[in-house]
């Protein structure tokens, strides 16, 4: 089959190339081979390409990039019992190797696509919506009526976190993004307030919007540069869930009193290095809480741009330049 690989398995966007003689995946045991129609890009693909991602390789990860896909069921293993049929339209999360014509995944991780959902939309769901499910429910324990601050609101993770928080009953969802256009996108997804952090101090906006009380839950992917303003934005006993630290992870002269004064709870979370059982449970939680909202059009995947997979290098460059508002998707041919 054809796949996108990296020359020397490490490099720049220019080193991505189409290998048209890669071994086909196998549908053994409870695995299903899906013919991929579309896959989503994630920031971690860039980090993995550069070999700076702390990759925990599961036997099924494979060396290729890509953790989310949509496509058609092509072949079923002998132990499959969940009723998927050849030709079914499905999407799912993988440990890796979705930049390919075909992928072999445990049937337990697959989800049926609603009839009018496009392959591009479905491919953009798993990584960021599962991550946001974790951040907001499993780790953040959102309660109805709480105020939430979501950073990187126009990112893949941020755009799903806004929607999950809003439909999960948050009173006010405040978000940050780097351009007015990105802020508009965040508002269209349900954010009550979108702060262009290049023009306004988000901590000041949080103070104003919450009558000085602060937010109960912060979903952060920026890290160092936002640390002090995040602490200032937190309500008493707020939770801060760290999913990434795009601006840096070392905070010099960290004063522990910031934890004490607000009885602040801080927890990091990851998705890719979780066990299959954990990911299965997350998949089920996502289906229960979000699939209805997708089916009736409440939840959306904001798609920034769709590239044919032959132009995957351009897709990577767009993400590296932080231009994307929403998800970047590649389609196979
Ligand atoms: N822990 C997990 O399980 C998990 C799962 C998925 C993703 N992640 C991580 O979450 C992060 C976002 O992933 P994604 O795929 O959603 O990314 P994305 O769509 O590429 O968006 C990232 C956005 O973050 C903003 N940003 C980048 N550097 C920044 C900085 N220094 N300060 C402030 N904002 C910055 C930019 O938007 P603006 O123009 O608005 O600043 C950028 O477009 C990545 O680091 C990824 O590895 C973690």
Tab-separated table of C-alpha atoms and ligand atoms in Angstrom:
chain	number	residue	atom	x	y	z
A	1	UNK	CA	0.000	0.000	0.000
A	2	UNK	CA	0.966	3.663	-0.198
A	3	UNK	CA	1.891	5.592	2.955
A	4	UNK	CA	3.454	8.906	3.932
A	5	UNK	CA	6.849	8.288	5.500
A	6	UNK	CA	9.754	10.486	6.617
A	7	UNK	CA	13.144	10.213	4.933
A	8	UNK	CA	15.455	8.795	7.609
A	9	UNK	CA	12.425	8.722	9.985
A	10	UNK	CA	13.268	12.233	11.247
A	11	UNK	CA	13.181	15.581	9.488
A	12	UNK	CA	11.361	18.644	8.228
A	13	UNK	CA	8.141	18.874	6.246
A	14	UNK	CA	10.311	18.582	3.124
A	15	UNK	CA	11.346	15.094	4.222
A	16	UNK	CA	7.799	13.708	4.052
A	17	UNK	CA	7.386	11.464	1.021
A	18	UNK	CA	4.967	8.949	-0.462
A	19	UNK	CA	6.221	5.357	-0.192
A	20	UNK	CA	4.168	3.250	-2.608
A	21	UNK	CA	5.512	-0.130	-1.588
A	22	UNK	CA	4.749	-0.453	2.117
A	23	UNK	CA	3.454	-3.747	3.590
A	24	UNK	CA	-0.331	-4.000	3.924
A	25	UNK	CA	-1.739	-4.172	7.484
A	26	UNK	CA	-3.337	-7.450	8.579
A	27	UNK	CA	-6.802	-8.053	10.058
A	28	UNK	CA	-5.812	-10.540	12.751
A	29	UNK	CA	-7.749	-11.435	15.951
A	30	UNK	CA	-10.220	-8.637	16.818
A	31	UNK	CA	-8.745	-6.157	14.384
A	32	UNK	CA	-10.340	-4.512	11.403
A	33	UNK	CA	-8.535	-3.181	8.366
A	34	UNK	CA	-9.977	0.171	7.356
A	35	UNK	CA	-9.358	1.710	3.936
A	36	UNK	CA	-8.554	5.268	4.922
A	37	UNK	CA	-10.404	8.098	3.194
A	38	UNK	CA	-9.118	10.935	5.377
A	39	UNK	CA	-6.781	11.522	8.312
A	40	UNK	CA	-6.415	14.464	10.683
A	41	UNK	CA	-3.220	16.364	11.436
A	42	UNK	CA	-2.174	16.997	14.997
A	43	UNK	CA	0.597	19.085	16.459
A	44	UNK	CA	2.165	15.926	17.827
A	45	UNK	CA	2.666	14.668	14.243
A	46	UNK	CA	5.080	17.550	13.755
A	47	UNK	CA	6.841	16.766	17.026
A	48	UNK	CA	7.035	13.069	16.136
A	49	UNK	CA	8.365	13.960	12.684
A	50	UNK	CA	11.087	16.033	14.369
A	51	UNK	CA	11.752	13.228	16.885
A	52	UNK	CA	10.995	15.494	19.845
A	53	UNK	CA	7.773	13.724	20.843
A	54	UNK	CA	8.138	11.408	23.859
A	55	UNK	CA	6.654	8.526	21.913
A	56	UNK	CA	5.699	5.437	23.873
A	57	UNK	CA	5.588	2.806	21.165
A	58	UNK	CA	2.848	0.256	21.593
A	59	UNK	CA	3.259	-2.848	19.447
A	60	UNK	CA	0.499	-1.574	17.182
A	61	UNK	CA	1.763	2.027	16.822
A	62	UNK	CA	3.968	1.375	13.822
A	63	UNK	CA	6.611	3.890	12.809
A	64	UNK	CA	4.341	6.115	10.704
A	65	UNK	CA	2.613	9.361	11.704
A	66	UNK	CA	-1.108	9.777	12.289
A	67	UNK	CA	-3.478	8.955	15.114
A	68	UNK	CA	-6.937	9.630	13.657
A	69	UNK	CA	-8.694	8.538	10.494
A	70	UNK	CA	-11.985	7.855	8.769
A	71	UNK	CA	-12.711	5.315	6.053
A	72	UNK	CA	-14.404	2.093	5.036
A	73	UNK	CA	-14.244	-1.303	6.717
A	74	UNK	CA	-12.316	-3.509	4.313
A	75	UNK	CA	-11.465	-6.699	6.186
A	76	UNK	CA	-12.343	-8.214	9.569
A	77	UNK	CA	-10.296	-10.413	11.882
A	78	UNK	CA	-11.663	-13.834	12.921
A	79	UNK	CA	-12.466	-12.695	16.490
A	80	UNK	CA	-14.456	-9.578	15.527
A	81	UNK	CA	-17.899	-9.658	17.111
A	82	UNK	CA	-19.227	-6.098	17.216
A	83	UNK	CA	-21.159	-6.359	13.977
A	84	UNK	CA	-19.128	-4.048	11.729
A	85	UNK	CA	-19.768	-4.941	8.092
A	86	UNK	CA	-17.503	-4.669	5.063
A	87	UNK	CA	-18.053	-1.228	3.576
A	88	UNK	CA	-19.256	0.430	6.813
A	89	UNK	CA	-18.247	4.072	7.200
A	90	UNK	CA	-16.194	4.355	10.377
A	91	UNK	CA	-13.729	6.597	12.166
A	92	UNK	CA	-11.387	6.113	15.073
A	93	UNK	CA	-8.319	6.796	17.140
A	94	UNK	CA	-5.086	4.874	16.533
A	95	UNK	CA	-1.741	4.657	18.295
A	96	UNK	CA	-0.081	5.667	15.013
A	97	UNK	CA	0.269	4.940	11.279
A	98	UNK	CA	-2.872	6.670	9.998
A	99	UNK	CA	-0.923	8.510	7.252
A	100	UNK	CA	-1.611	5.512	5.037
A	101	UNK	CA	-4.022	3.939	2.580
A	102	UNK	CA	-5.044	1.315	5.156
A	103	UNK	CA	-4.813	0.788	8.882
A	104	UNK	CA	-5.442	-2.169	11.198
A	105	UNK	CA	-7.172	-1.233	14.475
A	106	UNK	CA	-9.014	-3.002	17.273
A	107	UNK	CA	-12.718	-3.013	16.380
A	108	UNK	CA	-13.474	-1.726	19.887
A	109	UNK	CA	-11.989	1.672	18.955
A	110	UNK	CA	-14.099	2.189	15.837
A	111	UNK	CA	-17.206	4.383	15.715
A	112	UNK	CA	-19.888	4.364	13.027
A	113	UNK	CA	-20.165	7.645	11.131
A	114	UNK	CA	-23.615	9.298	11.097
A	115	UNK	CA	-25.086	9.092	7.558
A	116	UNK	CA	-24.520	12.713	6.605
A	117	UNK	CA	-21.110	13.170	8.210
A	118	UNK	CA	-18.250	13.644	5.746
A	119	UNK	CA	-15.024	11.650	5.920
A	120	UNK	CA	-13.148	14.942	6.429
A	121	UNK	CA	-15.230	15.811	9.504
A	122	UNK	CA	-15.010	12.333	11.003
A	123	UNK	CA	-11.227	12.231	10.581
A	124	UNK	CA	-10.941	15.450	12.568
A	125	UNK	CA	-12.774	14.199	15.637
A	126	UNK	CA	-10.941	11.498	17.605
A	127	UNK	CA	-7.664	12.952	18.896
A	128	UNK	CA	-8.899	16.358	19.944
A	129	UNK	CA	-12.392	15.415	21.132
A	130	UNK	CA	-11.097	12.480	23.163
A	131	UNK	CA	-8.406	14.731	24.652
A	132	UNK	CA	-10.980	17.348	25.554
A	133	UNK	CA	-13.312	14.710	27.017
A	134	UNK	CA	-10.477	13.689	29.298
A	135	UNK	CA	-9.517	17.235	30.190
A	136	UNK	CA	-13.042	18.425	30.921
A	137	UNK	CA	-14.786	15.393	32.395
A	138	UNK	CA	-12.374	12.672	33.505
A	139	UNK	CA	-9.678	14.978	34.881
A	140	UNK	CA	-11.376	18.377	35.143
A	141	UNK	CA	-14.615	16.963	36.567
A	142	UNK	CA	-16.687	19.834	35.154
A	143	UNK	CA	-19.847	20.569	37.106
A	144	UNK	CA	-22.862	22.306	35.592
A	145	UNK	CA	-22.717	26.064	36.134
A	146	UNK	CA	-18.935	26.312	36.423
A	147	UNK	CA	-16.869	28.802	34.463
A	148	UNK	CA	-14.184	27.429	32.136
A	149	UNK	CA	-11.132	28.993	30.491
A	150	UNK	CA	-9.890	27.226	27.343
A	151	UNK	CA	-6.588	28.333	25.838
A	152	UNK	CA	-5.742	27.984	22.152
A	153	UNK	CA	-9.455	28.151	21.370
A	154	UNK	CA	-8.959	27.820	17.611
A	155	UNK	CA	-6.573	24.876	17.915
A	156	UNK	CA	-7.825	21.350	17.382
A	157	UNK	CA	-7.900	20.686	21.102
A	158	UNK	CA	-9.234	24.133	22.033
A	159	UNK	CA	-12.068	24.107	19.497
A	160	UNK	CA	-13.345	20.760	20.812
A	161	UNK	CA	-12.856	21.775	24.448
A	162	UNK	CA	-15.035	24.866	23.949
A	163	UNK	CA	-17.885	22.739	22.608
A	164	UNK	CA	-17.595	19.973	25.179
A	165	UNK	CA	-17.538	22.493	28.018
A	166	UNK	CA	-20.500	24.428	26.637
A	167	UNK	CA	-22.675	21.388	25.908
A	168	UNK	CA	-21.539	19.914	29.223
A	169	UNK	CA	-23.270	22.728	31.083
A	170	UNK	CA	-20.532	25.288	31.720
A	171	UNK	CA	-21.944	28.662	32.705
A	172	UNK	CA	-19.381	30.698	30.828
A	173	UNK	CA	-16.667	29.518	28.472
A	174	UNK	CA	-13.887	32.059	28.038
A	175	UNK	CA	-11.202	31.320	25.481
A	176	UNK	CA	-8.013	32.797	24.063
A	177	UNK	CA	-6.747	32.919	20.481
A	178	UNK	CA	-4.134	34.849	18.521
A	179	UNK	CA	-6.224	36.646	15.868
A	180	UNK	CA	-9.663	38.267	15.638
A	181	UNK	CA	-10.597	35.728	12.965
A	182	UNK	CA	-9.730	32.867	15.320
A	183	UNK	CA	-11.749	34.572	18.077
A	184	UNK	CA	-14.798	34.711	15.779
A	185	UNK	CA	-14.428	31.002	15.098
A	186	UNK	CA	-14.331	30.312	18.849
A	187	UNK	CA	-17.538	32.313	19.360
A	188	UNK	CA	-19.235	30.411	16.551
A	189	UNK	CA	-18.429	27.200	18.435
A	190	UNK	CA	-20.085	28.424	21.616
A	191	UNK	CA	-17.442	30.408	23.483
A	192	UNK	CA	-19.133	33.174	25.460
A	193	UNK	CA	-16.040	35.348	25.377
A	194	UNK	CA	-13.046	35.014	23.042
A	195	UNK	CA	-9.975	37.059	23.970
A	196	UNK	CA	-7.413	38.011	21.354
A	197	UNK	CA	-4.443	37.557	23.698
A	198	UNK	CA	-2.279	39.766	21.498
A	199	UNK	CA	-4.576	42.711	22.181
A	200	UNK	CA	-5.911	42.071	25.687
A	201	UNK	CA	-4.728	40.523	28.943
A	202	UNK	CA	-6.915	37.431	29.335
A	203	UNK	CA	-6.586	37.511	33.131
A	204	UNK	CA	-8.177	40.973	33.165
A	205	UNK	CA	-11.019	39.727	30.948
A	206	UNK	CA	-11.592	36.694	33.193
A	207	UNK	CA	-11.744	38.949	36.232
A	208	UNK	CA	-14.277	41.216	34.555
A	209	UNK	CA	-16.406	38.397	33.122
A	210	UNK	CA	-16.581	36.452	36.395
A	211	UNK	CA	-17.131	39.444	38.689
A	212	UNK	CA	-13.709	38.904	40.188
A	213	UNK	CA	-14.377	35.277	41.127
A	214	UNK	CA	-12.242	33.567	38.474
A	215	UNK	CA	-12.813	30.353	36.523
A	216	UNK	CA	-13.281	26.900	38.028
A	217	UNK	CA	-11.513	24.978	35.283
A	218	UNK	CA	-8.621	25.934	33.019
A	219	UNK	CA	-7.652	23.805	30.028
A	220	UNK	CA	-4.133	24.900	29.177
A	221	UNK	CA	-1.861	24.041	26.294
A	222	UNK	CA	0.418	27.096	26.432
A	223	UNK	CA	2.311	26.549	29.710
A	224	UNK	CA	5.084	28.885	30.828
A	225	UNK	CA	3.941	32.172	29.256
A	226	UNK	CA	0.447	31.835	30.746
A	227	UNK	CA	1.372	30.456	34.152
A	228	UNK	CA	1.038	33.638	36.241
A	229	UNK	CA	-2.061	34.830	34.403
A	230	UNK	CA	-3.598	31.369	34.723
A	231	UNK	CA	-3.054	31.479	38.481
A	232	UNK	CA	-4.567	34.970	38.566
A	233	UNK	CA	-7.581	33.703	36.573
A	234	UNK	CA	-8.273	30.703	38.824
A	235	UNK	CA	-11.157	30.736	41.291
A	236	UNK	CA	-10.677	29.226	44.761
A	237	UNK	CA	-10.154	25.457	44.415
A	238	UNK	CA	-10.009	25.702	40.640
A	239	UNK	CA	-8.549	22.908	38.552
A	240	UNK	CA	-5.920	23.497	35.905
A	241	UNK	CA	-5.584	20.684	33.380
A	242	UNK	CA	-2.350	20.763	31.413
A	243	UNK	CA	-2.496	19.122	27.983
A	244	UNK	CA	0.605	20.777	26.511
A	245	UNK	CA	3.130	23.552	27.089
A	246	UNK	CA	3.617	25.148	23.693
A	247	UNK	CA	5.406	28.239	25.070
A	248	UNK	CA	7.752	26.269	27.327
A	249	UNK	CA	7.518	24.065	30.369
A	250	UNK	CA	10.110	25.457	32.803
A	251	UNK	CA	8.849	28.124	35.190
A	252	UNK	CA	11.760	29.775	36.975
A	253	UNK	CA	11.403	30.690	40.665
A	254	UNK	CA	8.067	28.946	41.005
A	255	UNK	CA	6.485	30.057	44.282
A	256	UNK	CA	4.512	27.241	45.901
A	257	UNK	CA	2.241	29.693	47.680
A	258	UNK	CA	0.273	30.015	44.451
A	259	UNK	CA	-1.023	26.487	45.050
A	260	UNK	CA	-1.806	27.178	48.681
A	261	UNK	CA	-3.486	30.546	48.390
A	262	UNK	CA	-6.187	29.307	46.050
A	263	UNK	CA	-6.025	25.616	46.972
A	264	UNK	CA	-5.319	25.153	43.297
A	265	UNK	CA	-5.340	21.666	41.732
A	266	UNK	CA	-3.116	21.064	38.757
A	267	UNK	CA	-3.040	17.887	36.723
A	268	UNK	CA	-1.459	16.918	33.442
A	269	UNK	CA	-3.057	14.430	31.112
A	270	UNK	CA	-2.082	12.516	27.986
A	271	UNK	CA	-3.965	10.351	25.530
A	272	UNK	CA	-1.578	8.480	23.287
A	273	UNK	CA	0.329	6.576	25.970
A	274	UNK	CA	-2.867	5.319	27.655
A	275	UNK	CA	-3.744	1.653	27.667
A	276	UNK	CA	-6.198	0.187	25.188
A	277	UNK	CA	-8.717	-0.267	28.006
A	278	UNK	CA	-8.494	3.402	29.012
A	279	UNK	CA	-8.898	4.529	25.406
A	280	UNK	CA	-11.867	2.180	24.964
A	281	UNK	CA	-13.581	3.760	27.958
A	282	UNK	CA	-12.869	7.222	26.648
A	283	UNK	CA	-14.276	6.218	23.263
A	284	UNK	CA	-17.466	5.060	25.006
A	285	UNK	CA	-17.715	8.281	27.020
A	286	UNK	CA	-17.281	10.282	23.821
A	287	UNK	CA	-20.001	8.289	22.031
A	288	UNK	CA	-22.355	8.753	24.972
A	289	UNK	CA	-21.801	12.477	25.480
A	290	UNK	CA	-20.962	13.790	22.003
A	291	UNK	CA	-22.307	11.636	19.158
A	292	UNK	CA	-25.863	12.869	19.645
A	293	UNK	CA	-24.595	16.451	19.392
A	294	UNK	CA	-22.762	15.633	16.156
A	295	UNK	CA	-25.806	13.877	14.719
A	296	UNK	CA	-28.075	16.887	15.322
A	297	UNK	CA	-25.460	19.437	14.287
A	298	UNK	CA	-24.741	20.978	17.687
A	299	UNK	CA	-21.102	19.941	17.642
A	300	UNK	CA	-18.841	20.605	14.687
A	301	UNK	CA	-15.311	20.023	13.592
A	302	UNK	CA	-14.131	23.412	12.377
A	303	UNK	CA	-12.110	22.458	9.332
A	304	UNK	CA	-9.373	24.891	8.504
A	305	UNK	CA	-8.202	23.302	5.259
A	306	UNK	CA	-8.355	19.978	3.427
A	307	UNK	CA	-5.279	18.846	1.474
A	308	UNK	CA	-4.873	15.872	-0.829
A	309	UNK	CA	-2.383	13.660	0.973
A	310	UNK	CA	0.124	14.217	-1.836
A	311	UNK	CA	0.414	17.741	-0.359
A	312	UNK	CA	0.912	16.638	3.234
A	313	UNK	CA	4.152	18.678	3.480
A	314	UNK	CA	2.166	21.889	2.839
A	315	UNK	CA	-0.329	20.801	5.479
A	316	UNK	CA	2.496	20.390	8.013
A	317	UNK	CA	3.955	23.787	7.123
A	318	UNK	CA	0.581	25.460	7.667
A	319	UNK	CA	0.274	23.971	11.142
A	320	UNK	CA	3.886	24.817	12.017
A	321	UNK	CA	3.212	28.447	11.114
A	322	UNK	CA	0.219	28.487	13.540
A	323	UNK	CA	-2.010	29.655	10.667
A	324	UNK	CA	-4.717	27.045	11.064
A	325	UNK	CA	-7.998	27.972	12.702
A	326	UNK	CA	-9.454	24.547	13.374
A	327	UNK	CA	-8.402	21.195	11.969
A	328	UNK	CA	-6.211	20.422	8.996
A	329	UNK	CA	-7.294	17.251	7.193
A	330	UNK	CA	-5.675	15.193	4.423
A	331	UNK	CA	-7.671	13.017	2.039
A	332	UNK	CA	-6.347	9.942	0.294
A	333	UNK	CA	-7.113	9.186	-3.357
B	1	LIG	N1	-2.092	15.775	26.349
B	1	LIG	C1	-2.712	15.221	25.331
B	1	LIG	O1	-3.246	14.113	25.424
B	1	LIG	C2	-2.762	15.953	24.044
B	1	LIG	C3	-3.617	15.503	23.028
B	1	LIG	C4	-3.703	16.242	21.836
B	1	LIG	C5	-2.906	17.363	21.675
B	1	LIG	N2	-2.043	17.731	22.673
B	1	LIG	C6	-1.196	18.908	22.523
B	1	LIG	O2	-2.022	20.048	22.498
B	1	LIG	C7	-1.386	21.067	21.735
B	1	LIG	C8	-2.369	21.583	20.689
B	1	LIG	O3	-2.536	20.576	19.711
B	1	LIG	P1	-3.437	20.849	18.421
B	1	LIG	O4	-3.239	19.722	17.495
B	1	LIG	O5	-4.806	21.189	18.882
B	1	LIG	O6	-2.694	22.141	17.861
B	1	LIG	P2	-3.011	23.157	16.691
B	1	LIG	O7	-4.352	22.922	16.093
B	1	LIG	O8	-1.817	23.146	15.840
B	1	LIG	O9	-3.080	24.565	17.453
B	1	LIG	C9	-2.084	25.053	18.279
B	1	LIG	C10	-2.347	26.557	18.497
B	1	LIG	O10	-1.793	26.935	19.739
B	1	LIG	C11	-1.448	28.299	19.662
B	1	LIG	N3	-0.056	28.473	20.093
B	1	LIG	C12	1.041	27.921	19.603
B	1	LIG	N4	2.129	28.327	20.268
B	1	LIG	C13	1.695	29.162	21.196
B	1	LIG	C14	2.313	29.927	22.200
B	1	LIG	N5	3.644	29.893	22.368
B	1	LIG	N6	1.566	30.703	22.978
B	1	LIG	C15	0.227	30.746	22.797
B	1	LIG	N7	-0.437	30.011	21.892
B	1	LIG	C16	0.291	29.250	21.079
B	1	LIG	C17	-1.589	28.765	18.215
B	1	LIG	O11	-2.833	29.438	18.088
B	1	LIG	P3	-2.952	31.040	18.346
B	1	LIG	O12	-2.653	31.704	17.034
B	1	LIG	O13	-4.344	31.202	18.778
B	1	LIG	O14	-1.941	31.377	19.389
B	1	LIG	C18	-1.664	27.448	17.463
B	1	LIG	O15	-2.394	27.551	16.253
B	1	LIG	C19	-0.134	20.435	21.121
B	1	LIG	O16	0.983	20.768	21.901
B	1	LIG	C20	-0.418	18.959	21.218
B	1	LIG	O17	0.745	18.180	21.256
B	1	LIG	C21	-1.973	17.060	23.843
